[in-house]
Short mmCIF file of N, CA and C and ligand atoms in Angstrom, two decimals:
data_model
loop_
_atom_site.label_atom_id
_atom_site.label_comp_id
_atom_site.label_asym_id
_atom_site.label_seq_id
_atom_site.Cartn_x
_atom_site.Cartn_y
_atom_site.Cartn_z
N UNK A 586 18.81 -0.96 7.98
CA UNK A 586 17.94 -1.58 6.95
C UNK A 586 16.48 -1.45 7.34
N UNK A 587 16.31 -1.67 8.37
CA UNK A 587 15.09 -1.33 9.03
C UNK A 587 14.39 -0.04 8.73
N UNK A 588 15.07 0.28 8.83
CA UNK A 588 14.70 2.62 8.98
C UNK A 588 14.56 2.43 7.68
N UNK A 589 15.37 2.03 6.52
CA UNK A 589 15.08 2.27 5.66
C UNK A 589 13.99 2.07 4.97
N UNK A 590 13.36 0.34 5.00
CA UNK A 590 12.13 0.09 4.74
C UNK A 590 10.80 1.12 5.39
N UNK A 591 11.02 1.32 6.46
CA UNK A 591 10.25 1.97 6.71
C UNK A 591 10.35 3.89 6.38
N UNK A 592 11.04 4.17 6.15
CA UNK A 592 11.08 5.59 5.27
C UNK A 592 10.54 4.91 3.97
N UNK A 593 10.54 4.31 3.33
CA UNK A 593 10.00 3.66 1.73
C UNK A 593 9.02 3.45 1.98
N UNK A 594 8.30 3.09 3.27
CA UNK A 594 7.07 3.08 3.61
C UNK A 594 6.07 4.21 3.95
N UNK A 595 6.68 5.26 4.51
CA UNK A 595 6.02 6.69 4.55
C UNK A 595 6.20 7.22 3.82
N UNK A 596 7.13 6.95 2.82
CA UNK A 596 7.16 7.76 1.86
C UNK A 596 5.76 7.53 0.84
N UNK A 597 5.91 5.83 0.51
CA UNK A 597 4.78 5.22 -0.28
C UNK A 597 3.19 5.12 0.19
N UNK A 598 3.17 5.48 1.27
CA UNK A 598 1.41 5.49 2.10
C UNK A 598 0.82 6.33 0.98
N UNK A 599 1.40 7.90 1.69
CA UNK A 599 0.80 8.80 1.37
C UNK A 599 0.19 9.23 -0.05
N UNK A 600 1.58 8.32 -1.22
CA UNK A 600 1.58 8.23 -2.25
C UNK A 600 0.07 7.26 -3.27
N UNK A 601 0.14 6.22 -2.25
CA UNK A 601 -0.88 5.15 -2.51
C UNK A 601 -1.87 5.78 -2.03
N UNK A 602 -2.22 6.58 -1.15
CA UNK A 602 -3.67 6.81 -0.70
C UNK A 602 -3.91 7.81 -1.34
N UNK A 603 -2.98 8.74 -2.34
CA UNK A 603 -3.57 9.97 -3.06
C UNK A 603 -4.12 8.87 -4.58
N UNK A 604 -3.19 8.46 -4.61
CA UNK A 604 -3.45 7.68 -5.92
C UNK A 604 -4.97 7.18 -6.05
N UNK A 605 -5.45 6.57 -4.68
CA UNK A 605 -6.60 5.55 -4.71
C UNK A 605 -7.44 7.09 -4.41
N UNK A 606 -7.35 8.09 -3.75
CA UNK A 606 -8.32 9.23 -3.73
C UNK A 606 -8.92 9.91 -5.56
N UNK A 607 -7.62 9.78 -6.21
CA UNK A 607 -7.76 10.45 -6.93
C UNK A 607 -8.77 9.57 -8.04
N UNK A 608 -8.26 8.38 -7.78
CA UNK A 608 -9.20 7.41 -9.21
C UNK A 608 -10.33 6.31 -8.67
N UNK A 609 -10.50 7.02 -7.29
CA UNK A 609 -11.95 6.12 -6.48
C UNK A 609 -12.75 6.21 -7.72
N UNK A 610 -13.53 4.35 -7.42
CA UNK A 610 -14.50 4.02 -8.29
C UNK A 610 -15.90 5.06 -7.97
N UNK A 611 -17.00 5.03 -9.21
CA UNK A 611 -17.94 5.60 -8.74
C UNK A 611 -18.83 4.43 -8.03
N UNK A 612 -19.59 5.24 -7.09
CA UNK A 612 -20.59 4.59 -6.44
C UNK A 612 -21.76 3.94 -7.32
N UNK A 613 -21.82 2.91 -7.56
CA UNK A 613 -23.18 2.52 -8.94
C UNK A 613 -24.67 2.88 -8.17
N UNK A 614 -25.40 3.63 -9.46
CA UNK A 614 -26.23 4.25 -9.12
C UNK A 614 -27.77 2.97 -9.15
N UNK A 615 -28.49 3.47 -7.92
CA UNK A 615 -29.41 2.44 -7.83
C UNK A 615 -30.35 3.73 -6.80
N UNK A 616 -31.44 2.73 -6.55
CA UNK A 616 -32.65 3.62 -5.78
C UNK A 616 -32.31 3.38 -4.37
N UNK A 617 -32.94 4.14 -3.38
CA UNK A 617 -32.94 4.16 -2.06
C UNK A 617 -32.92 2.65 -1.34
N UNK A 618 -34.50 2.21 -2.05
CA UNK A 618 -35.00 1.18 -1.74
C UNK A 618 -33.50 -0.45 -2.04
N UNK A 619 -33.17 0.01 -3.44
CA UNK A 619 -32.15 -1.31 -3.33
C UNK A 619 -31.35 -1.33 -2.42
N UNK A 620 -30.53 0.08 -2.19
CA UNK A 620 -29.34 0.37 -1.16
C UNK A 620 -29.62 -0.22 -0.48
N UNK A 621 -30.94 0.00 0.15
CA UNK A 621 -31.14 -0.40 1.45
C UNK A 621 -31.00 -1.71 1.69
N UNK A 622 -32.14 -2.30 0.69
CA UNK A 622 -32.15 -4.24 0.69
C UNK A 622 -30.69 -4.42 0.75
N UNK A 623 -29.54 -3.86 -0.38
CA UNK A 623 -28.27 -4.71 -0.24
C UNK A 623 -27.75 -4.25 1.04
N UNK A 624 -27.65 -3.00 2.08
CA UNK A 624 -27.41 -2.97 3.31
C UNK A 624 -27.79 -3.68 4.19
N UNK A 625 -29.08 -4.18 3.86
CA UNK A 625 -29.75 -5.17 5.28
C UNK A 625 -28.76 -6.54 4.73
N UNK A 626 -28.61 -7.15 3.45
CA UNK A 626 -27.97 -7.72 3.27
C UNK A 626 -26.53 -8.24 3.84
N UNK A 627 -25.62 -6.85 3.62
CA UNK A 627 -24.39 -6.80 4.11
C UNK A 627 -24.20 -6.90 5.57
N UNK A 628 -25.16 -6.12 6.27
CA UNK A 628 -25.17 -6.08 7.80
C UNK A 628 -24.50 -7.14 8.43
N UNK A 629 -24.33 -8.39 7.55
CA UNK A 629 -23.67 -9.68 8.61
C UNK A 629 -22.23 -9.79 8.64
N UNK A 630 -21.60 -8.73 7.83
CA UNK A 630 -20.01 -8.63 7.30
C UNK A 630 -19.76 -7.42 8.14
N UNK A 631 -18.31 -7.58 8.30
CA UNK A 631 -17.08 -6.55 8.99
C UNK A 631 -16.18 -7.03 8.31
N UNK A 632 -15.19 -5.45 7.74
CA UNK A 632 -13.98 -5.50 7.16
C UNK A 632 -13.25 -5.34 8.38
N UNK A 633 -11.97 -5.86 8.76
CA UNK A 633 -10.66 -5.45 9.55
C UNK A 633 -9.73 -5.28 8.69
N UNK A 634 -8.96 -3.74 8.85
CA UNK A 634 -8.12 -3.58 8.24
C UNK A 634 -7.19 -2.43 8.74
N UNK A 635 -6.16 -2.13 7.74
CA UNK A 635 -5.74 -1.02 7.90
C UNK A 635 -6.09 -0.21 6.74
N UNK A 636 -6.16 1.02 7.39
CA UNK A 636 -6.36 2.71 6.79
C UNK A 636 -4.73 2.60 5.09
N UNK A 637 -3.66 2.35 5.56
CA UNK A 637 -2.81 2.48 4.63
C UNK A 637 -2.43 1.30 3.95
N UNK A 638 -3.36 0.23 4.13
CA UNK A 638 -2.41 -1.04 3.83
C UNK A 638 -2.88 -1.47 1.97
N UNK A 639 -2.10 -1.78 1.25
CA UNK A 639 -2.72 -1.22 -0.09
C UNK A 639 -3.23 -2.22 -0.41
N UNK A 640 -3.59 -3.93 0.63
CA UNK A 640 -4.27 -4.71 0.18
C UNK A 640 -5.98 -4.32 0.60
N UNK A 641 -5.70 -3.62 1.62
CA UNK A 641 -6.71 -3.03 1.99
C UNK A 641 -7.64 -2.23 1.32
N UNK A 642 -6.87 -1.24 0.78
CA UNK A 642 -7.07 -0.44 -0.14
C UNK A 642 -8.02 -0.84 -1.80
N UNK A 643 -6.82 -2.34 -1.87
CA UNK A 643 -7.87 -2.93 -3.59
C UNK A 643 -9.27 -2.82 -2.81
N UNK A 644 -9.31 -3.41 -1.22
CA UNK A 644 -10.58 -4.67 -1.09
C UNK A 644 -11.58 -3.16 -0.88
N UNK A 645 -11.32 -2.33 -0.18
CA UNK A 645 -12.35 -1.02 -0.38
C UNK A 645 -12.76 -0.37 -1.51
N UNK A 646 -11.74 -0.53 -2.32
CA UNK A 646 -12.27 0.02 -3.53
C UNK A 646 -13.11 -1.08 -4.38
N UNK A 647 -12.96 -2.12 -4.14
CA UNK A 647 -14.11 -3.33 -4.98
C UNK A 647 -15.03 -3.03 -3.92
N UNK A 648 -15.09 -2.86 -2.58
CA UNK A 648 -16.22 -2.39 -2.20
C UNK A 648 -17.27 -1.17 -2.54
N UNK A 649 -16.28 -0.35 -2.61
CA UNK A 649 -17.03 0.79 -3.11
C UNK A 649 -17.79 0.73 -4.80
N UNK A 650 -16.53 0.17 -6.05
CA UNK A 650 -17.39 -0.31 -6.70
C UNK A 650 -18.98 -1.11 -6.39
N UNK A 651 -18.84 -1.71 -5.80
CA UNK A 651 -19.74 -2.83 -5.80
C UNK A 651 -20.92 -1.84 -4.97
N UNK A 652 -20.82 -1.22 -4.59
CA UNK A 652 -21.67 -0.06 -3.63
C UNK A 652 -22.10 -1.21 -2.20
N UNK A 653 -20.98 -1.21 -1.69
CA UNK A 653 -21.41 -1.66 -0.39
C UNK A 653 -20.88 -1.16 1.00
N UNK A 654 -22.37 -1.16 1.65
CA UNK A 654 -21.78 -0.47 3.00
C UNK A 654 -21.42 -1.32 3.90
N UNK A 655 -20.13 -2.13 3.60
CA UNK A 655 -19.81 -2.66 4.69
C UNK A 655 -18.59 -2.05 6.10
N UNK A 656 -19.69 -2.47 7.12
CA UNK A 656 -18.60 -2.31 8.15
C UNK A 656 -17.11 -2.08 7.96
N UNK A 657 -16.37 -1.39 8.81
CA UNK A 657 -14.82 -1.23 8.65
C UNK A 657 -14.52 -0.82 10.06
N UNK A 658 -13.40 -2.43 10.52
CA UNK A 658 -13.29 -2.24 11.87
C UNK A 658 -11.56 -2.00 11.71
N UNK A 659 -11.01 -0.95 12.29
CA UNK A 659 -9.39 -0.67 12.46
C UNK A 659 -8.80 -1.42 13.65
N UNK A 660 -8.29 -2.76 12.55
CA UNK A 660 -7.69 -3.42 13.65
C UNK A 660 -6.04 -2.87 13.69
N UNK A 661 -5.88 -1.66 13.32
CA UNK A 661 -4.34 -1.18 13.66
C UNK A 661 -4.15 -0.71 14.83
N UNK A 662 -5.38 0.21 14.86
CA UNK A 662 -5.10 1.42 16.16
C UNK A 662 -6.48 0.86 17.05
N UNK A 663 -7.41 0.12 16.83
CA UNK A 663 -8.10 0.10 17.88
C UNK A 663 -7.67 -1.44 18.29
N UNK A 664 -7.36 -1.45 19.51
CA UNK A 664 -7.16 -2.88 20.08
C UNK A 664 -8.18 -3.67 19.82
N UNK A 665 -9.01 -3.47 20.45
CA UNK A 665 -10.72 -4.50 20.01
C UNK A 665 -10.96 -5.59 19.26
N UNK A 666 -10.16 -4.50 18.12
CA UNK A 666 -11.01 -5.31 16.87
C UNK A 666 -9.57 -6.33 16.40
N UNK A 667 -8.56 -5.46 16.74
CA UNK A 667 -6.90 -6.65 16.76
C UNK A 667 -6.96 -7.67 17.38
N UNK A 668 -7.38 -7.49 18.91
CA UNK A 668 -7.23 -8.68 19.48
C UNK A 668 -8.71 -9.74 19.06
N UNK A 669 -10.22 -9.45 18.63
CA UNK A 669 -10.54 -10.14 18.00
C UNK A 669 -10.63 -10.59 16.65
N UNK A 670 -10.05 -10.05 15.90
CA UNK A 670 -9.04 -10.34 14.65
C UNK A 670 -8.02 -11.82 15.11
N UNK A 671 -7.30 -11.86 16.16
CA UNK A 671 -6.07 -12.71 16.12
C UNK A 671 -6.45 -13.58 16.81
N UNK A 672 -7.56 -13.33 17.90
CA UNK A 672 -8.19 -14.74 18.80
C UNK A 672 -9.30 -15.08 18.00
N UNK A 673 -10.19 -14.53 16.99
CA UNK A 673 -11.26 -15.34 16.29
C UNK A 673 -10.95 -15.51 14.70
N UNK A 674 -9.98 -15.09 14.24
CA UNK A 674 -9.60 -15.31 13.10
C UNK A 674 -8.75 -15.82 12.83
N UNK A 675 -7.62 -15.82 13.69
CA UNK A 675 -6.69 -17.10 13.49
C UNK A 675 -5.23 -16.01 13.72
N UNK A 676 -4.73 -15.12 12.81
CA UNK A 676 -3.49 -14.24 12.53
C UNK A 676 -4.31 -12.84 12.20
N UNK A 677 -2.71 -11.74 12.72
CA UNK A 677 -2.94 -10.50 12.51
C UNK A 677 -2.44 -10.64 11.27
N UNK A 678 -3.19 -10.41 10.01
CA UNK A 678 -3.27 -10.01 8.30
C UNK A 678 -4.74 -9.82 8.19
N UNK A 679 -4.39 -7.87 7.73
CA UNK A 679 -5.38 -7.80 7.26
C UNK A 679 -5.32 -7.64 5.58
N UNK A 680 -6.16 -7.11 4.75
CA UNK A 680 -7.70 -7.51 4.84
C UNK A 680 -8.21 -8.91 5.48
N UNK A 681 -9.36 -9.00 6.30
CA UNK A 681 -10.05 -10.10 6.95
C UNK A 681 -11.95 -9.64 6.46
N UNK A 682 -12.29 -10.52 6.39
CA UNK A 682 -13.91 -10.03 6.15
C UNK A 682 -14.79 -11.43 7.27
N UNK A 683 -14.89 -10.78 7.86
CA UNK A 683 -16.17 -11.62 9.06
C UNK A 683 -16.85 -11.36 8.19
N UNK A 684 -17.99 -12.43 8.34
CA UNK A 684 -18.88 -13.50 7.69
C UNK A 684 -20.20 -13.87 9.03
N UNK A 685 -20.68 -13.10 9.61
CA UNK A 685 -21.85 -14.42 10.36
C UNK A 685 -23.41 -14.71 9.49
N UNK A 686 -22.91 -15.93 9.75
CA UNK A 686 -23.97 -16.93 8.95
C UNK A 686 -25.54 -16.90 9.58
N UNK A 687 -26.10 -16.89 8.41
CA UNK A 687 -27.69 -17.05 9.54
C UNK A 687 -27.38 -18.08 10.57
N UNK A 688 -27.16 -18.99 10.24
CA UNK A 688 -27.01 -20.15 11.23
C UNK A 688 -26.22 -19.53 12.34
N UNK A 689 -25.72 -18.73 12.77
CA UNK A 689 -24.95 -18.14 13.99
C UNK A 689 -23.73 -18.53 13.94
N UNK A 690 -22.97 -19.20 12.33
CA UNK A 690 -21.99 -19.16 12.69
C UNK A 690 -20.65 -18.25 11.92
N UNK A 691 -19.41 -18.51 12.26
CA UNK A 691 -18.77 -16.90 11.72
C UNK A 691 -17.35 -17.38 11.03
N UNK A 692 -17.02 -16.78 9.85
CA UNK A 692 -16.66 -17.44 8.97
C UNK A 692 -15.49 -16.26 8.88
N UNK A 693 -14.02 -16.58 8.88
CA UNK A 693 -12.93 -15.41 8.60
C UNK A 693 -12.20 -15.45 7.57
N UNK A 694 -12.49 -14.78 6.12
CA UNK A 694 -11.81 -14.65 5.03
C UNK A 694 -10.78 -14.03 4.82
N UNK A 695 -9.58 -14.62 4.75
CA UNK A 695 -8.78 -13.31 4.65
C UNK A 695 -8.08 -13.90 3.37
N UNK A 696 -6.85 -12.94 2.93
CA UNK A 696 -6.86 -12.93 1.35
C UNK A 696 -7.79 -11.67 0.76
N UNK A 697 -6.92 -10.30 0.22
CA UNK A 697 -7.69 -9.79 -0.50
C UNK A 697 -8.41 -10.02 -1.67
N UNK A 698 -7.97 -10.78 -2.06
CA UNK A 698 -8.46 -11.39 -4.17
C UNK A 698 -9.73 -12.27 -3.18
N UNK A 699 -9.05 -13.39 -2.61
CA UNK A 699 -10.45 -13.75 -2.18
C UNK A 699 -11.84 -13.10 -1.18
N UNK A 700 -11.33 -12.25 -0.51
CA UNK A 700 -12.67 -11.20 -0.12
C UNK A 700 -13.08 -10.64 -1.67
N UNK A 701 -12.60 -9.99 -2.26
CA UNK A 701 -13.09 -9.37 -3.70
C UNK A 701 -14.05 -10.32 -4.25
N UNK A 702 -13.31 -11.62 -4.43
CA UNK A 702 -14.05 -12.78 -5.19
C UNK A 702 -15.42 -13.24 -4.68
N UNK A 703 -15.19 -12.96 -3.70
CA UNK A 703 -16.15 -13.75 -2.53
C UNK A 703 -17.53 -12.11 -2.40
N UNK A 704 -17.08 -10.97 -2.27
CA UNK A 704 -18.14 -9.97 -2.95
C UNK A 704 -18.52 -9.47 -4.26
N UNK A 705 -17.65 -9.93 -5.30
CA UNK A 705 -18.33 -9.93 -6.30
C UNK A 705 -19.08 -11.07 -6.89
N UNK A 706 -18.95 -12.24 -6.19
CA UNK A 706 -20.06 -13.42 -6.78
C UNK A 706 -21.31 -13.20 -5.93
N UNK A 707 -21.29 -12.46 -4.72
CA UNK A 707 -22.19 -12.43 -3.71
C UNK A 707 -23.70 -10.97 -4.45
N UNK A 708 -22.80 -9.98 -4.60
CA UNK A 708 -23.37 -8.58 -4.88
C UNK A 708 -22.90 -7.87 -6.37
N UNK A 709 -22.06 -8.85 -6.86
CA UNK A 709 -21.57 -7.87 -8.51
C UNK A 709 -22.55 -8.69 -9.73
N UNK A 710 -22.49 -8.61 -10.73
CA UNK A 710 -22.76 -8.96 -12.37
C UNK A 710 -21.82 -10.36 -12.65
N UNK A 711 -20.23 -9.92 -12.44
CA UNK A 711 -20.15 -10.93 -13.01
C UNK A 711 -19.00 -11.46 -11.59
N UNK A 712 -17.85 -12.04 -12.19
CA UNK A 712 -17.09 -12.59 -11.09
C UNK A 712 -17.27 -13.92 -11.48
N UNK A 713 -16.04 -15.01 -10.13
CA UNK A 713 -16.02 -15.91 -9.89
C UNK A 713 -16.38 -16.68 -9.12
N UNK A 714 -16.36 -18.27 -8.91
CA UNK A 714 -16.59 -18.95 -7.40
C UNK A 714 -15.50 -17.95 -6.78
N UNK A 715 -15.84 -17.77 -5.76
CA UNK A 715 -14.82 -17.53 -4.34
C UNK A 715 -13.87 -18.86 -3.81
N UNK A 716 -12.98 -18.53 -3.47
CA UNK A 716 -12.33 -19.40 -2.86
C UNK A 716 -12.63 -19.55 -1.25
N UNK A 717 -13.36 -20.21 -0.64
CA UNK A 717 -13.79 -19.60 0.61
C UNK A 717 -12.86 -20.40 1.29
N UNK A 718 -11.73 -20.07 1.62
CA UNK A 718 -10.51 -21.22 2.34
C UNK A 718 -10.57 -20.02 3.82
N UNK A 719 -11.90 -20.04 3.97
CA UNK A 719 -11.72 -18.93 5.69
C UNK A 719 -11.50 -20.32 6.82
N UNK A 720 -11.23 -19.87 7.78
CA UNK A 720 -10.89 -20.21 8.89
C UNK A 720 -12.29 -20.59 9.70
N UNK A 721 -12.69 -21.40 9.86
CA UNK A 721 -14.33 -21.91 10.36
C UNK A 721 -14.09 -21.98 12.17
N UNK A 722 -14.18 -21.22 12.84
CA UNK A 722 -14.14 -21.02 14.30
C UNK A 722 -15.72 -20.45 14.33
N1 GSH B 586 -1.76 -11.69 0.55
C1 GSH B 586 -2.41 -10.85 1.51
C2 GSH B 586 -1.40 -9.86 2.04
C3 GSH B 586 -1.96 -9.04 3.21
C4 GSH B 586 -0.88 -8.31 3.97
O1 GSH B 586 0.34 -8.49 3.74
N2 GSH B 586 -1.30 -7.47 4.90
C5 GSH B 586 -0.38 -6.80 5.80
C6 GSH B 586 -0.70 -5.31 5.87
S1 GSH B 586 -0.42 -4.51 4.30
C7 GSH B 586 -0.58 -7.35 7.18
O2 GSH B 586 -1.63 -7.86 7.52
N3 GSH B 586 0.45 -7.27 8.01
C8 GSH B 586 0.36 -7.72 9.37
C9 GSH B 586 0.95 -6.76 10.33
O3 GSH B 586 1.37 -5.68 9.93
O4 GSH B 586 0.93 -7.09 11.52
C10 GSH B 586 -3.63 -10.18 0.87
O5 GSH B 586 -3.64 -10.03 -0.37
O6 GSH B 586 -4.59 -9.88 1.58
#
C-alpha cells in the first residue's frame, strides 16, 4: 500500500509541475523603481517549502501573481532550513512563510490559503483579513 501511494505520487509530481509550468501567472507589469520598493518590502519574508508539494505550488504561484520576490528556502533537501522550520516554527508542513517584524520579532504562518491571504491583503488590490493564527516564537 505504501509503494503504491507513492508510485501515484511520482506519477502525479511531474504531472502537477507541467500543469503549473504550462499556465504560470504573468508577472504584473510595473516600473523598476516599484519592484524594487515592493522587494525592499518583502526582504523580511522566507518561503519554506517543497519544489513538488502542490500546496506549495498554489502559494508560488499567488506569489508570482502578486510579483513578489520572495525568498524560497528548501526545507526538503536542505537540512538548514528543515531543522529551522521544525525548531522555530513549531512542525515539518510546508508551505511556512517567516515573517520578521520590525520589532525583531518572527512570526510562522503556515497554511497555504492563509500565506495567500496574508500576501494578498499585504501587496494585492483586493483580498481578505488574513487569518494570522502563526505560531509567535
Ligand atoms: N493544509 C496544508 C497542507 C500542507 C501539507 O500537507 N504539506 C505537506 C507537503 S505537500 C507537508 O508539509 N508534509 C510534511 C512532510 O512531508 O514531512 C496547506 O494547505 O498548507
Amino acid at each position: 500500500m505504501k509503494y503504491f501511494f507513492k508510485a501515484i505520487r511520482l506519477i502525479l509530481q511531474p504531472v502537477i509541475l507541467f500543469i503549473d509550468w504550462v499556465t504560470r501567472p504573468s508577472w504584473p507589469k510595473r516600473s523598476k523603481e516599484e519592484q524594487k520598493s515592493i522587494d525592499e518590502k518583502t526582504s523580511n519574508l522566507a518561503l519554506y517549502q517543497f519544489y513538488a508539494c502542490p500546496f506549495c505550488i498554489i502559494t508560488r504561484r499567488a506569489m508570482r501573481r502578486l510579483g513578489l520576490n520572495i525568498e524560497i528556502r528548501d526545507a526538503q533537501n536542505d537540512p538548514k532550513w528543515e531543522q529551522e522550520l521544525v525548531e522555530q516554527g513549531g512542525k515539518r508542513q510546508v508551505p511556512c512563510l517567516r515573517i520578521s517584524t520590525e520589532d525583531g520579532k518572527v512570526e510562522w504562518l503556515y497554511e497555504s490559503k492563509d500565506i495567500k491571504h496574508y500576501l494578498e491583503q499585504q501587496y494585492g488590490d483586493t483580498g481578505n483579513a488574513p487569518q494570522m493564527n502563526a505560531d509567535k516564537r
